[in-house]
Short mmCIF file of C-alpha atoms in Angstrom, two decimals:
data_model
loop_
_atom_site.label_atom_id
_atom_site.label_comp_id
_atom_site.label_asym_id
_atom_site.label_seq_id
_atom_site.Cartn_x
_atom_site.Cartn_y
_atom_site.Cartn_z
CA GLU A 1 11.83 -16.94 17.07
CA THR A 2 10.09 -17.68 13.68
CA GLY A 3 7.00 -16.59 11.60
CA VAL A 4 4.79 -13.60 12.42
CA THR A 5 4.28 -12.48 15.83
CA GLN A 6 1.83 -9.97 17.28
CA THR A 7 1.71 -8.19 20.54
CA PRO A 8 -0.45 -7.72 22.49
CA ARG A 9 -2.71 -10.77 21.98
CA HIS A 10 -5.47 -9.23 23.83
CA LEU A 11 -6.25 -5.28 24.22
CA VAL A 12 -8.97 -3.57 26.09
CA MET A 13 -9.12 0.14 25.65
CA GLY A 14 -11.53 3.09 26.10
CA MET A 15 -12.63 5.34 23.45
CA THR A 16 -10.25 8.14 24.52
CA ASN A 17 -7.31 6.00 24.85
CA LYS A 18 -4.29 5.73 22.46
CA LYS A 19 -2.56 2.27 21.95
CA SER A 20 -0.52 0.61 19.37
CA LEU A 21 -0.51 -3.06 18.02
CA LYS A 22 2.74 -4.40 16.83
CA CYS A 23 3.52 -6.95 14.35
CA GLU A 24 6.86 -8.42 13.59
CA GLN A 25 7.84 -11.04 10.77
CA HIS A 26 11.20 -12.95 10.75
CA LEU A 27 10.65 -14.36 7.24
CA GLY A 28 12.65 -11.77 5.41
CA HIS A 29 9.45 -10.74 3.47
CA ASN A 30 9.08 -7.44 1.66
CA ALA A 31 5.17 -7.03 2.14
CA MET A 32 3.23 -6.69 5.20
CA TYR A 33 -0.67 -6.28 5.81
CA TRP A 34 -3.18 -5.48 8.45
CA TYR A 35 -6.55 -7.24 8.29
CA LYS A 36 -9.56 -6.79 10.52
CA GLN A 37 -12.00 -9.63 11.32
CA SER A 38 -15.44 -8.46 12.74
CA ALA A 39 -17.92 -11.23 13.98
CA LYS A 40 -19.73 -12.84 11.06
CA LYS A 41 -17.67 -10.97 8.57
CA PRO A 42 -14.95 -12.13 6.21
CA LEU A 43 -11.38 -10.89 6.91
CA GLU A 44 -11.05 -7.38 5.48
CA LEU A 45 -7.91 -5.90 4.08
CA MET A 46 -6.96 -2.40 6.00
CA PHE A 47 -3.49 -1.71 4.83
CA VAL A 48 -0.59 -3.00 2.65
CA TYR A 49 2.95 -2.07 2.81
CA SER A 50 5.52 -3.15 0.10
CA LEU A 51 9.20 -2.30 0.99
CA GLU A 52 7.99 -0.17 3.67
CA GLU A 53 5.89 2.06 1.42
CA ARG A 54 2.13 2.11 1.90
CA VAL A 55 0.52 0.84 -1.39
CA GLU A 56 -2.96 0.26 -0.07
CA ASN A 57 -5.38 2.13 2.33
CA ASN A 58 -8.57 0.38 1.92
CA SER A 59 -10.71 3.31 3.06
CA VAL A 60 -9.91 2.82 6.52
CA PRO A 61 -10.91 5.69 9.09
CA SER A 62 -8.01 7.89 10.11
CA ARG A 63 -8.44 6.79 13.60
CA PHE A 64 -6.48 3.78 12.59
CA SER A 65 -2.75 4.88 11.62
CA PRO A 66 -0.43 2.29 10.26
CA GLU A 67 3.35 2.69 10.48
CA CYS A 68 6.13 0.45 8.88
CA PRO A 69 9.60 1.49 10.08
CA ASN A 70 11.44 -1.24 8.38
CA SER A 71 10.49 -4.50 6.41
CA SER A 72 10.17 -6.45 9.49
CA HIS A 73 8.03 -4.10 11.74
CA LEU A 74 4.48 -3.15 11.30
CA PHE A 75 2.50 -0.94 13.78
CA LEU A 76 -1.23 0.02 13.95
CA HIS A 77 -1.70 3.25 16.09
CA LEU A 78 -5.26 3.42 17.44
CA HIS A 79 -6.84 6.67 18.59
CA THR A 80 -10.36 7.70 19.59
CA LEU A 81 -11.94 4.29 18.60
CA GLN A 82 -15.54 3.26 18.62
CA PRO A 83 -17.26 0.15 20.17
CA GLU A 84 -17.87 -1.11 16.61
CA ASP A 85 -14.00 -1.26 16.04
CA SER A 86 -13.91 -4.16 18.44
CA ALA A 87 -12.48 -6.98 16.38
CA LEU A 88 -9.56 -9.41 15.78
CA TYR A 89 -6.67 -7.54 14.04
CA LEU A 90 -4.46 -9.85 12.19
CA CYS A 91 -0.97 -8.95 10.54
CA ALA A 92 0.35 -11.00 7.58
CA SER A 93 3.46 -10.98 5.63
CA SER A 94 4.35 -12.07 1.95
CA GLN A 95 7.55 -12.25 -0.12
CA GLU A 96 6.34 -9.69 -2.40
CA GLY A 97 3.39 -7.24 -2.39
CA GLY A 98 2.55 -6.82 -5.99
CA THR A 99 -0.90 -6.71 -7.40
CA ARG A 100 -2.55 -10.10 -7.83
CA SER A 101 0.15 -11.78 -6.20
CA THR A 102 0.12 -15.64 -5.85
CA ASP A 103 2.41 -15.37 -2.91
CA THR A 104 1.32 -17.07 0.19
CA GLN A 105 0.56 -14.78 3.02
CA TYR A 106 1.80 -15.80 6.44
CA PHE A 107 -0.44 -14.52 9.31
CA GLY A 108 0.23 -13.78 12.91
CA PRO A 109 -2.03 -14.87 15.70
CA GLY A 110 -4.01 -11.73 15.98
CA THR A 111 -4.82 -9.06 18.37
CA ARG A 112 -8.18 -9.20 19.90
CA LEU A 113 -9.30 -5.53 20.77
CA THR A 114 -12.18 -4.66 22.83
CA VAL A 115 -13.30 -0.98 22.79
CA LEU A 116 -15.34 0.17 25.73
CA ILE B 1 -15.57 -5.85 -6.30
CA LEU B 2 -14.91 -9.76 -6.30
CA ASN B 3 -17.28 -11.75 -4.08
CA VAL B 4 -15.90 -15.14 -2.67
CA GLU B 5 -18.54 -17.25 -1.37
CA GLN B 6 -18.10 -20.33 0.82
CA SER B 7 -20.50 -22.96 1.74
CA PRO B 8 -21.64 -24.56 3.93
CA GLN B 9 -21.18 -21.89 6.80
CA SER B 10 -20.57 -24.61 9.09
CA LEU B 11 -20.32 -28.51 9.15
CA HIS B 12 -20.27 -30.98 11.80
CA VAL B 13 -19.08 -34.63 11.05
CA GLN B 14 -17.82 -37.67 12.84
CA GLU B 15 -14.50 -38.91 13.02
CA GLY B 16 -13.50 -41.05 10.08
CA ASP B 17 -16.09 -39.24 7.84
CA SER B 18 -14.81 -37.73 4.58
CA THR B 19 -16.11 -34.40 3.67
CA ASN B 20 -15.97 -31.53 1.30
CA PHE B 21 -16.97 -28.01 1.02
CA THR B 22 -17.04 -25.28 -1.79
CA CYS B 23 -15.54 -21.84 -2.75
CA SER B 24 -16.99 -19.96 -5.46
CA PHE B 25 -15.42 -16.89 -7.01
CA PRO B 26 -16.21 -14.93 -10.32
CA SER B 27 -14.76 -16.88 -13.31
CA SER B 28 -13.79 -13.83 -15.35
CA ASN B 29 -10.38 -12.36 -14.77
CA PHE B 30 -9.53 -15.25 -12.51
CA TYR B 31 -5.74 -15.13 -11.22
CA ALA B 32 -5.47 -17.48 -8.38
CA LEU B 33 -7.22 -19.06 -5.47
CA HIS B 34 -5.66 -19.43 -1.92
CA TRP B 35 -6.94 -22.00 0.73
CA TYR B 36 -6.07 -21.45 4.31
CA ARG B 37 -6.98 -23.53 7.50
CA TRP B 38 -7.71 -21.40 10.67
CA GLU B 39 -7.90 -23.20 13.98
CA THR B 40 -9.09 -21.30 17.07
CA ALA B 41 -6.70 -19.11 18.73
CA LYS B 42 -4.05 -19.80 16.36
CA SER B 43 -2.70 -18.08 13.01
CA PRO B 44 -4.38 -18.85 9.71
CA GLU B 45 -2.19 -21.39 7.87
CA ALA B 46 -1.80 -21.45 4.14
CA LEU B 47 -2.77 -24.94 2.61
CA PHE B 48 -2.85 -24.40 -1.12
CA VAL B 49 -2.50 -21.80 -3.81
CA MET B 50 -3.87 -22.86 -7.27
CA THR B 51 -3.81 -21.13 -10.46
CA LEU B 52 -4.51 -23.53 -13.32
CA ASN B 53 -7.88 -24.70 -14.58
CA GLY B 54 -8.36 -28.45 -13.42
CA ASP B 55 -5.50 -28.27 -11.11
CA GLU B 56 -5.74 -30.69 -8.18
CA LYS B 57 -3.24 -30.28 -4.93
CA LYS B 58 -2.98 -32.65 -2.16
CA LYS B 59 -1.49 -32.32 1.27
CA GLY B 60 -1.85 -35.32 3.53
CA ARG B 61 -5.53 -36.14 3.80
CA ILE B 62 -6.49 -32.78 2.47
CA SER B 63 -6.83 -32.18 -1.31
CA ALA B 64 -8.25 -29.15 -3.39
CA THR B 65 -9.56 -29.07 -7.03
CA LEU B 66 -9.94 -25.91 -8.92
CA ASN B 67 -12.46 -25.07 -12.01
CA THR B 68 -11.73 -21.69 -13.19
CA LYS B 69 -14.26 -21.74 -16.05
CA GLU B 70 -17.27 -22.15 -13.71
CA GLY B 71 -15.70 -20.30 -10.74
CA TYR B 72 -15.57 -22.85 -8.03
CA SER B 73 -12.87 -24.85 -5.87
CA TYR B 74 -13.58 -27.81 -3.67
CA LEU B 75 -11.57 -28.77 -0.61
CA TYR B 76 -11.79 -32.39 0.43
CA ILE B 77 -10.69 -33.84 3.72
CA LYS B 78 -10.47 -37.72 3.68
CA GLY B 79 -11.08 -39.60 7.08
CA SER B 80 -11.77 -36.56 9.18
CA GLN B 81 -9.89 -36.40 12.52
CA PRO B 82 -10.66 -34.06 15.48
CA GLU B 83 -7.60 -32.16 14.84
CA ASP B 84 -9.10 -31.13 11.39
CA SER B 85 -11.56 -29.04 13.39
CA ALA B 86 -10.85 -25.51 12.09
CA THR B 87 -12.29 -22.78 9.69
CA TYR B 88 -11.16 -23.33 6.22
CA LEU B 89 -10.97 -20.00 4.35
CA CYS B 90 -10.54 -19.43 0.61
CA ALA B 91 -9.32 -16.14 -0.99
CA SER B 92 -8.86 -14.76 -4.47
CA PRO B 93 -7.10 -11.56 -5.73
CA GLY B 94 -9.68 -8.87 -6.54
CA GLY B 95 -10.53 -5.43 -6.15
CA SER B 96 -8.71 -2.24 -7.75
CA GLN B 97 -5.44 -3.49 -6.33
CA GLY B 98 -5.73 -7.15 -6.58
CA ASN B 99 -5.21 -7.76 -3.02
CA LEU B 100 -6.71 -10.98 -1.68
CA ILE B 101 -10.49 -11.02 -0.99
CA PHE B 102 -11.44 -13.69 1.74
CA GLY B 103 -14.66 -15.65 2.01
CA LYS B 104 -16.34 -16.18 5.34
CA GLY B 105 -15.07 -19.46 5.63
CA THR B 106 -16.38 -22.98 6.51
CA LYS B 107 -16.20 -24.05 10.30
CA LEU B 108 -15.66 -27.61 10.46
CA SER B 109 -16.17 -29.68 13.64
CA VAL B 110 -14.97 -33.39 13.98
CA LYS B 111 -16.46 -35.19 16.67
CA PRO B 112 -14.44 -38.30 18.20
#
């Protein structure tokens, strides 16, 4: 399997549930990203990991908790979400994660999350 | 905070038409401009990364130009086909950490 994969593709959860989104990249990249896309809004960066260290937390509420156990895997743990958190969550990776990088980011297909 | 704007928001063309759309960004402290193509239910796919003023890049029937002095990039599609239907995103490094800031995209629909 190649590229960036995400599971699950669709997730429906209640506000009191705990769930996790998984992302895996098979490209040998050093940086991984979580983005959120809400309706009518551009892609918004949530978190950046470079060499398994978190280098960016873009003012994301603590009910979203990322984890990067190794350079190939990235998780987004979800707890006590709100209906307004319903969105498409995209994972991406790039060779390097330095600031102002010209590296192409490779995206997964996303997880469509619905919070009831 | 960098603002990346794209226009038009959506575009409907007939098969065989050529089309173009715009990405604008602040011209100060420019570093790079990325174009992505995003088909429904698929992953966004990188098209171009552009860094030099006056640069022009081409991939099949799709090409892009860059003007860093005035802060815009054009994406051109020659002889549109139904399979070109997608949302086209542009992005530029910005913000305090220089991570990619995306525009809202231009949604292209090509009718057979």
